[in-house]
mmCIF file of N, CA and C in Angstrom:
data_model
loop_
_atom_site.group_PDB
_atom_site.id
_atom_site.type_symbol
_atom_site.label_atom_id
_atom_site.label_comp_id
_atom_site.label_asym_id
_atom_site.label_seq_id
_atom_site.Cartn_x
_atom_site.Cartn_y
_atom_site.Cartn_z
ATOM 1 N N UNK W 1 20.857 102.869 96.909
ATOM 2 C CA UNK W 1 19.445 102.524 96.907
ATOM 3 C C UNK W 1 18.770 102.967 98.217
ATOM 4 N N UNK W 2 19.381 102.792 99.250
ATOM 5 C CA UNK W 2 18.879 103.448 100.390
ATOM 6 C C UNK W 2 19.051 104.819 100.609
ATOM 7 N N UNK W 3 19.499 105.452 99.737
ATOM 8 C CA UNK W 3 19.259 107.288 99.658
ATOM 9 C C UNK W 3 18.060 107.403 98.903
ATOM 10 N N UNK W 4 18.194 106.469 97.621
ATOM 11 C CA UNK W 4 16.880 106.942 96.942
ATOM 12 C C UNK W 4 15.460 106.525 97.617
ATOM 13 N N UNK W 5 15.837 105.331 98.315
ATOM 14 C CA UNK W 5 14.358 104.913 99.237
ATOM 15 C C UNK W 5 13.833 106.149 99.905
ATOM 16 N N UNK W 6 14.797 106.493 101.026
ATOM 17 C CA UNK W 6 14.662 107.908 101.678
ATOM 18 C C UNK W 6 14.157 109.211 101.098
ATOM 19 N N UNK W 7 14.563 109.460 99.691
ATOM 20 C CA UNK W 7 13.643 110.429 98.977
ATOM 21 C C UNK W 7 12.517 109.989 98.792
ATOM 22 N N UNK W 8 12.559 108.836 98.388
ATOM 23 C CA UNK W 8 10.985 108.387 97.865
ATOM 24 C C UNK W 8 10.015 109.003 99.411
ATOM 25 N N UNK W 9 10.606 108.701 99.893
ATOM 26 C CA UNK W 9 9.600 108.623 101.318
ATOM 27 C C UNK W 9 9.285 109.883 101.973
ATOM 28 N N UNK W 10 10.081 110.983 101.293
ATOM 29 C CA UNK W 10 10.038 112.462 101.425
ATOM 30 C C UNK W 10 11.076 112.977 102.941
ATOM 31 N N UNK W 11 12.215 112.438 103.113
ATOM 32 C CA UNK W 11 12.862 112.940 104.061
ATOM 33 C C UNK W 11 13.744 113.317 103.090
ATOM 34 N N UNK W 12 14.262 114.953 103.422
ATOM 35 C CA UNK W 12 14.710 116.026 102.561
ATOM 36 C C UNK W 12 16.135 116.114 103.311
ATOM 37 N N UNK W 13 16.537 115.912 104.142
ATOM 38 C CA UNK W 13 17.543 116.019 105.076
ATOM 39 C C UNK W 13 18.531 115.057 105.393
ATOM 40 N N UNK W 14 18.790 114.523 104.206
ATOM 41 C CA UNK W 14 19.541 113.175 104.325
ATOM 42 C C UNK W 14 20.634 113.411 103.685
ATOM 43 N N UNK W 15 21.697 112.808 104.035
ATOM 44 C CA UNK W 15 22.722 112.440 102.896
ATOM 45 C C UNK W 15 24.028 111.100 102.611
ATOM 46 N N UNK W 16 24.897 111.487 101.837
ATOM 47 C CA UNK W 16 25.785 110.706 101.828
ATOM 48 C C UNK W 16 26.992 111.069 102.742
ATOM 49 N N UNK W 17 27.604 110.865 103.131
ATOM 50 C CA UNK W 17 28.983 111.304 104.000
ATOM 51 C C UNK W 17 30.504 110.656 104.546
ATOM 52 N N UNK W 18 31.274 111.056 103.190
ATOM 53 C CA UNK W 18 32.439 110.715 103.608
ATOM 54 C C UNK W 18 33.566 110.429 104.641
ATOM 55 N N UNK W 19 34.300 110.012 104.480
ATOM 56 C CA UNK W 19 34.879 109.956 106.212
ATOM 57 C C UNK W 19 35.882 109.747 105.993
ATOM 58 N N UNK W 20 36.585 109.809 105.061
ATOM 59 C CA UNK W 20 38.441 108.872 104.855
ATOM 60 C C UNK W 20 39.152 110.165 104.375
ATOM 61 N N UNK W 21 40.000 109.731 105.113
ATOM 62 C CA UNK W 21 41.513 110.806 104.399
ATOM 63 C C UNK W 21 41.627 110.963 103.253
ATOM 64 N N UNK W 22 42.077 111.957 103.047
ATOM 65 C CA UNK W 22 41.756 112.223 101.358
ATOM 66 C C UNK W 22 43.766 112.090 100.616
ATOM 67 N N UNK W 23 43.682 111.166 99.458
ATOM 68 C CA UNK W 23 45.089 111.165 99.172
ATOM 69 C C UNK W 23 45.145 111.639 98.151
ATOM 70 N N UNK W 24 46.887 112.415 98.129
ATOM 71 C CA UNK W 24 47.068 112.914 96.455
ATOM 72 C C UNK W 24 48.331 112.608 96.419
ATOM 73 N N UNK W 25 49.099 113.190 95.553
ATOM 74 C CA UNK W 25 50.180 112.509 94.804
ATOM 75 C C UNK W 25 51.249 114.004 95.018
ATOM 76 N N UNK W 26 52.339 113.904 95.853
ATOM 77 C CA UNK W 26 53.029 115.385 96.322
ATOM 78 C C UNK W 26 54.167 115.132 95.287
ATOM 79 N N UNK W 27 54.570 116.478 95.247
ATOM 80 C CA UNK W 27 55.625 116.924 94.277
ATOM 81 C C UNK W 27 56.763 115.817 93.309
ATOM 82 N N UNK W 28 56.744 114.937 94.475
ATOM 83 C CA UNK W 28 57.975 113.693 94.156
ATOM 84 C C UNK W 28 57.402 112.924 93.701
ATOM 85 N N UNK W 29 55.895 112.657 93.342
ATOM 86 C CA UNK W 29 55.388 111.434 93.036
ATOM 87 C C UNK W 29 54.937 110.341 94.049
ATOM 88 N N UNK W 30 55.426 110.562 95.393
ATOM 89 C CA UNK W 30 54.722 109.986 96.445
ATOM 90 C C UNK W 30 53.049 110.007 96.647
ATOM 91 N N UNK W 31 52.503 108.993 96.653
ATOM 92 C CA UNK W 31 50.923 109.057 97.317
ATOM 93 C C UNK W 31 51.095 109.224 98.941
ATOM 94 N N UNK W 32 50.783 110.330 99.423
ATOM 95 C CA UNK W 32 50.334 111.044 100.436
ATOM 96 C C UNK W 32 48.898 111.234 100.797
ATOM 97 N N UNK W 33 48.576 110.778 102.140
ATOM 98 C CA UNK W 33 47.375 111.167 102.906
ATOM 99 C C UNK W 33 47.191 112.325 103.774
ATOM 100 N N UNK W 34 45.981 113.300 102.986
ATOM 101 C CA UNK W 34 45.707 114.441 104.442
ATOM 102 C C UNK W 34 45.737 113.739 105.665
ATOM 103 N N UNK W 35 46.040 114.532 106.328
ATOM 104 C CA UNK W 35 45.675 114.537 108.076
ATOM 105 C C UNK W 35 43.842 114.675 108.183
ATOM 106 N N UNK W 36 43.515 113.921 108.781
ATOM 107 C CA UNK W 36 42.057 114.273 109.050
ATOM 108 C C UNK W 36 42.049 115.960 109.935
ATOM 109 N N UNK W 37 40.700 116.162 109.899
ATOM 110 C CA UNK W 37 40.812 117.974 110.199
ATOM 111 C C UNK W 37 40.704 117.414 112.055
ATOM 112 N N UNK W 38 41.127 118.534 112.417
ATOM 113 C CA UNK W 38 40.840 118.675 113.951
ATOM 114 C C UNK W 38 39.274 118.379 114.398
ATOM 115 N N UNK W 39 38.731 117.408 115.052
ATOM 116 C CA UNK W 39 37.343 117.263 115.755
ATOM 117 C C UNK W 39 36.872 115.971 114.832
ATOM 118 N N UNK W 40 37.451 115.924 113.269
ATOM 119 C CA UNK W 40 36.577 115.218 112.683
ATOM 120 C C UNK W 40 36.876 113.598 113.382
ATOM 121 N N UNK W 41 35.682 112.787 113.291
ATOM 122 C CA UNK W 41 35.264 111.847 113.890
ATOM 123 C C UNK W 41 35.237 110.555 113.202
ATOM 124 N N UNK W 42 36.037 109.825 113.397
ATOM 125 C CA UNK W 42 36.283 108.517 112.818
ATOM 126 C C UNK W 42 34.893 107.418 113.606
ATOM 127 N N UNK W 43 34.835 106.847 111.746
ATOM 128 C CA UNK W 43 33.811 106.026 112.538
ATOM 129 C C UNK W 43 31.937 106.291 112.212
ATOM 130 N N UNK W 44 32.381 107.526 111.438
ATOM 131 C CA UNK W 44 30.901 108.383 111.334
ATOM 132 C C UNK W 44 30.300 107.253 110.282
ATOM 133 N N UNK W 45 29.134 107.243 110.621
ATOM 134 C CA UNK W 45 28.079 106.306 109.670
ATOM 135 C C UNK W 45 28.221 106.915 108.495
ATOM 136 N N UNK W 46 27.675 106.005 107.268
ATOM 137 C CA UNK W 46 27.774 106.454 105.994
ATOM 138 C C UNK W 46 26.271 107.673 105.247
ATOM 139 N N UNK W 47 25.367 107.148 105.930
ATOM 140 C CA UNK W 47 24.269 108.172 105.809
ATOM 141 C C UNK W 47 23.436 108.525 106.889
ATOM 142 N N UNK W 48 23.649 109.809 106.781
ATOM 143 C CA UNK W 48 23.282 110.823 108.149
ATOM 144 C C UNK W 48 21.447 111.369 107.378
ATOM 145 N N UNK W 49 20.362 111.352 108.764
ATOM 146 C CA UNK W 49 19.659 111.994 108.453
ATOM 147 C C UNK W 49 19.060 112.339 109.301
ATOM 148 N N UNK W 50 18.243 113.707 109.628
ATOM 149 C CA UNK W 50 17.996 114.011 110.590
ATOM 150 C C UNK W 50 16.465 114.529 110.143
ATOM 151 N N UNK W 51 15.705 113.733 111.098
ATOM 152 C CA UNK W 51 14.444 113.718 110.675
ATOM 153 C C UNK W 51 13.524 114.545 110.899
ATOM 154 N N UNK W 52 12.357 114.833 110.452
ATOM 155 C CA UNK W 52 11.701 115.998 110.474
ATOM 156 C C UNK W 52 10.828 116.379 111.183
ATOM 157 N N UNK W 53 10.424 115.107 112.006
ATOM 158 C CA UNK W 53 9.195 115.149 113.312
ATOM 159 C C UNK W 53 10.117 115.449 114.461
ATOM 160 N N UNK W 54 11.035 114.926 114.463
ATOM 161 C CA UNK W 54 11.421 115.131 116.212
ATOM 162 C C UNK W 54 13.040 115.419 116.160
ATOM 163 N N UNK W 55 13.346 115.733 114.962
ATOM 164 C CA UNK W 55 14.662 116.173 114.827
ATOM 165 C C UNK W 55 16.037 115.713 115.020
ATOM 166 N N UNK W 56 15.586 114.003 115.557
ATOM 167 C CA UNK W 56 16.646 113.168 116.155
ATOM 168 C C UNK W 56 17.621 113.074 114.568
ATOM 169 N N UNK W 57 19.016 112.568 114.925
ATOM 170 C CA UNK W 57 19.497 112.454 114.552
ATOM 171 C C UNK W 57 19.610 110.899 114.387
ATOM 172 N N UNK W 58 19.395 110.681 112.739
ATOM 173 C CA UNK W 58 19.724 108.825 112.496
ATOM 174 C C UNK W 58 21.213 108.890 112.103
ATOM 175 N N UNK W 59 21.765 107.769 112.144
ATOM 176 C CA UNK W 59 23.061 107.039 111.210
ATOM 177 C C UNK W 59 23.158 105.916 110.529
ATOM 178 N N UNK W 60 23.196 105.722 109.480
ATOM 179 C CA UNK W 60 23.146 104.355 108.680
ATOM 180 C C UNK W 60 24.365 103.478 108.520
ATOM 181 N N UNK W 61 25.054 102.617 109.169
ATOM 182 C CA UNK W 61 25.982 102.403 108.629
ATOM 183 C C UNK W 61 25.780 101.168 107.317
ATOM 184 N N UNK W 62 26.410 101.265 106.219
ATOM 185 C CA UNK W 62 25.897 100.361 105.468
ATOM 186 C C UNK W 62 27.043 99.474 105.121
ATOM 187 N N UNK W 63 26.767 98.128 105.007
ATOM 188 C CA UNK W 63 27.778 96.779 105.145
ATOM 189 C C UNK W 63 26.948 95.997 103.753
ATOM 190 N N UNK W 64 27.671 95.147 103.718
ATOM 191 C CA UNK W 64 27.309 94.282 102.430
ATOM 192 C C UNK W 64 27.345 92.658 103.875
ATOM 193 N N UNK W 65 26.533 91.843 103.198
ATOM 194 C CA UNK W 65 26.397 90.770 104.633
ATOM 195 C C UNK W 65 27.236 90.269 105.137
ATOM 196 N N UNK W 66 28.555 90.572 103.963
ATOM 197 C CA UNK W 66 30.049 89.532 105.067
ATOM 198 C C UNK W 66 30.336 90.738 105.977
ATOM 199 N N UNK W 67 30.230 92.209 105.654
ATOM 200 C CA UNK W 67 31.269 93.312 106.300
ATOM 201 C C UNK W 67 30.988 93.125 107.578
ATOM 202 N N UNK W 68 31.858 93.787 108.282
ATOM 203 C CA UNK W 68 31.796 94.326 109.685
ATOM 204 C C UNK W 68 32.461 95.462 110.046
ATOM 205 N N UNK W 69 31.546 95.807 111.486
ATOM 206 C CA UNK W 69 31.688 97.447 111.510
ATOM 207 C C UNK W 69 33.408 97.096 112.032
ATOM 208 N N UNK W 70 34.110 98.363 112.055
ATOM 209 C CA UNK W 70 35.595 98.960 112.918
ATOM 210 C C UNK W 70 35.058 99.064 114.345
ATOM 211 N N UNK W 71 35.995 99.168 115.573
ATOM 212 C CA UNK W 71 35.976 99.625 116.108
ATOM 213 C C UNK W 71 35.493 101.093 116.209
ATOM 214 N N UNK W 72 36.128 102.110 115.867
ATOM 215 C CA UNK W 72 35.694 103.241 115.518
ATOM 216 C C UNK W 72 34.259 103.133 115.300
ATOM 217 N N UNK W 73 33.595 102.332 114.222
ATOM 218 C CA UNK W 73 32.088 102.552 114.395
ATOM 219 C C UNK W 73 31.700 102.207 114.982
ATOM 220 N N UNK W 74 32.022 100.933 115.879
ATOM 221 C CA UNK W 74 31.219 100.548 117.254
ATOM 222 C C UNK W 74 31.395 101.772 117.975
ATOM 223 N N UNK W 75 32.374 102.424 118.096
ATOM 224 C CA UNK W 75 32.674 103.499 119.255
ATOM 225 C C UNK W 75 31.521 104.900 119.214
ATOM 226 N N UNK W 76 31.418 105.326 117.504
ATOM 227 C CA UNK W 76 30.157 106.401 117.460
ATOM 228 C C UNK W 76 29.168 105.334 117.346
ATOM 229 N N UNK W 77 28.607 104.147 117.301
ATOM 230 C CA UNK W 77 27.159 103.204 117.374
ATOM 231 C C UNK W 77 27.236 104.194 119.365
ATOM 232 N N UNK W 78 27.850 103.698 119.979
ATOM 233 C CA UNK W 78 27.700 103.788 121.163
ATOM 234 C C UNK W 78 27.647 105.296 121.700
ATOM 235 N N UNK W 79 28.296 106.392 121.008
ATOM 236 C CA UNK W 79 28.070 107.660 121.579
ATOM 237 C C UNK W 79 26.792 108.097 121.214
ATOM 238 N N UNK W 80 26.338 107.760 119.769
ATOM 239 C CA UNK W 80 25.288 108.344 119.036
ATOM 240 C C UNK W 80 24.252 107.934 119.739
ATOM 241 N N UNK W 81 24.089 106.375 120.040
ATOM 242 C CA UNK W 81 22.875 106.062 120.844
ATOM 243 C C UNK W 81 22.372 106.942 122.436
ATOM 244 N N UNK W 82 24.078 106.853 122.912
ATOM 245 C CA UNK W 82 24.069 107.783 124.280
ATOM 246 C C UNK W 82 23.363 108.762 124.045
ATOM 247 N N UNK W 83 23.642 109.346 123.192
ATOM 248 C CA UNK W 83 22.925 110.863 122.752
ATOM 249 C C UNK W 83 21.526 110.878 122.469
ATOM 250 N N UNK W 84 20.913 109.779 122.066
ATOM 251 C CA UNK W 84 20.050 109.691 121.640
ATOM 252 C C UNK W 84 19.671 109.962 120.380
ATOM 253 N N UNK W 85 20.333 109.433 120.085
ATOM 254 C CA UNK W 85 20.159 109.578 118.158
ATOM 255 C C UNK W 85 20.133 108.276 117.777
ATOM 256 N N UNK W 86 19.854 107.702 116.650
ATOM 257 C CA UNK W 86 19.664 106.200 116.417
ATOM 258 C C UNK W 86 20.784 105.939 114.983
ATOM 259 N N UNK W 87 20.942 104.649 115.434
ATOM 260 C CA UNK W 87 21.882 104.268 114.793
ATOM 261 C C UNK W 87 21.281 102.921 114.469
ATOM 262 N N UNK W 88 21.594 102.821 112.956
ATOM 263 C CA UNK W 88 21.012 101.374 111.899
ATOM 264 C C UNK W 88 22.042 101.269 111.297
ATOM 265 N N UNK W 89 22.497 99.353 111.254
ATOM 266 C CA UNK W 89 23.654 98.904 110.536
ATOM 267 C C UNK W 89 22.757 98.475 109.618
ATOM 268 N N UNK W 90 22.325 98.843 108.373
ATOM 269 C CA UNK W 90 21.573 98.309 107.286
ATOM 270 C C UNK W 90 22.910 97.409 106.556
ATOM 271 N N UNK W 91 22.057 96.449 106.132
ATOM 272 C CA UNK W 91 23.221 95.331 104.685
ATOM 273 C C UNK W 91 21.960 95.692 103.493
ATOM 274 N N UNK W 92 20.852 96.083 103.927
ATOM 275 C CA UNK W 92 20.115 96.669 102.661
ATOM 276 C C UNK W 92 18.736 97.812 103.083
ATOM 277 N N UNK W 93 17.885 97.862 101.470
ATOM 278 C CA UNK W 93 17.414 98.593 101.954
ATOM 279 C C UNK W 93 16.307 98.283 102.578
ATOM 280 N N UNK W 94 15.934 96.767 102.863
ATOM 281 C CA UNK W 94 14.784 96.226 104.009
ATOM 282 C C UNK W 94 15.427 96.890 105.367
ATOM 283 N N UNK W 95 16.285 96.368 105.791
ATOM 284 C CA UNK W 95 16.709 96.981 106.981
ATOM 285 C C UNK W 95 16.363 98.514 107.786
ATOM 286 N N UNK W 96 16.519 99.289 106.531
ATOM 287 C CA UNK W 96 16.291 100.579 106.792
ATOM 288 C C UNK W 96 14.342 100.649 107.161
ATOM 289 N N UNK W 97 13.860 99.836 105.979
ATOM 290 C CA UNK W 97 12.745 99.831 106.099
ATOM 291 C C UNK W 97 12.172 99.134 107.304
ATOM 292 N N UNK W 98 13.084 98.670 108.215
ATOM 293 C CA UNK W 98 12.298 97.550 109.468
ATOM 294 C C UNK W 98 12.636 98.728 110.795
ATOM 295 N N UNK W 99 13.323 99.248 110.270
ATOM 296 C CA UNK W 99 13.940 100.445 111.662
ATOM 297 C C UNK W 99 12.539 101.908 111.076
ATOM 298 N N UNK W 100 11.735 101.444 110.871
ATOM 299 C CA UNK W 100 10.325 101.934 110.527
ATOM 300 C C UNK W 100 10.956 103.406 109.948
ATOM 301 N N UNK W 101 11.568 103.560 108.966
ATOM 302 C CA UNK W 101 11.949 104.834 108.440
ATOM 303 C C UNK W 101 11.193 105.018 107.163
#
C-alpha cells in the first residue's frame, strides 16, 4: 500500500527491494543458501526512492507495530542519514505520509 500511495503521488522512481539470500534445493536435496554478492549491504530498507526535486535518496523500512528493526538496519538507518539521505521506519502508510512524502 505504500508503493501504491507513492504512485498515486507521482514519484516514478521508487521501488520494492529485496535483501535476503536466496535458497534452493542442491543436487542431494539439501536446502542451501547463496552467499550474498560481494558489497551487497545487509540491512537495506525495504523501499528505496529517490526523489525528483533534490535527488536525495529515501529508505522505508516497513514493520508491522510489534516488529523491530535488526541491528543491521539500525546500522544503514545510521549511514544513510550520515549521507544524507532519509530514512522512515513506516508501520503504515500514514507514516510515510507524516515524513511529508
Amino acid at each position: 500500500s505504500i508503493l501504491d500511495y507513492l504512485k498515486l503521488k507521482g514519484y516514478r522512481c521508487c521501488w520494492r527491494q529485496n535483501n535476503t539470500a536466496i535458497s534452493y534445493v542442491d543436487a542431494h536435496g539439501a536446502r542451501r543458501f547463496r552467499a550474498m554478492p560481494a558489497y551487497a549491504r545487509r540491512g537495506l530498507p525495504d523501499i528505496l526512492l529517490v526523489h525528483p526535486k533534490d535527488g536525495r535518496l529515501y529508505g522505508i523500512e516497513v514493520k508491522t507495530n510489534a516488529g523491530r528493526q535488526s541491528e543491521d538496519q539500525k546500522a544503514f538507518e545510521r549511514d544513510m542519514t550520515a549521507a544524507n539521505g532519509v530514512y522512515i521506519l513506516a508501520r503504515s502508510v500514514d507514516d510515510v505520509i507524516a515524513a511529508r512524502l
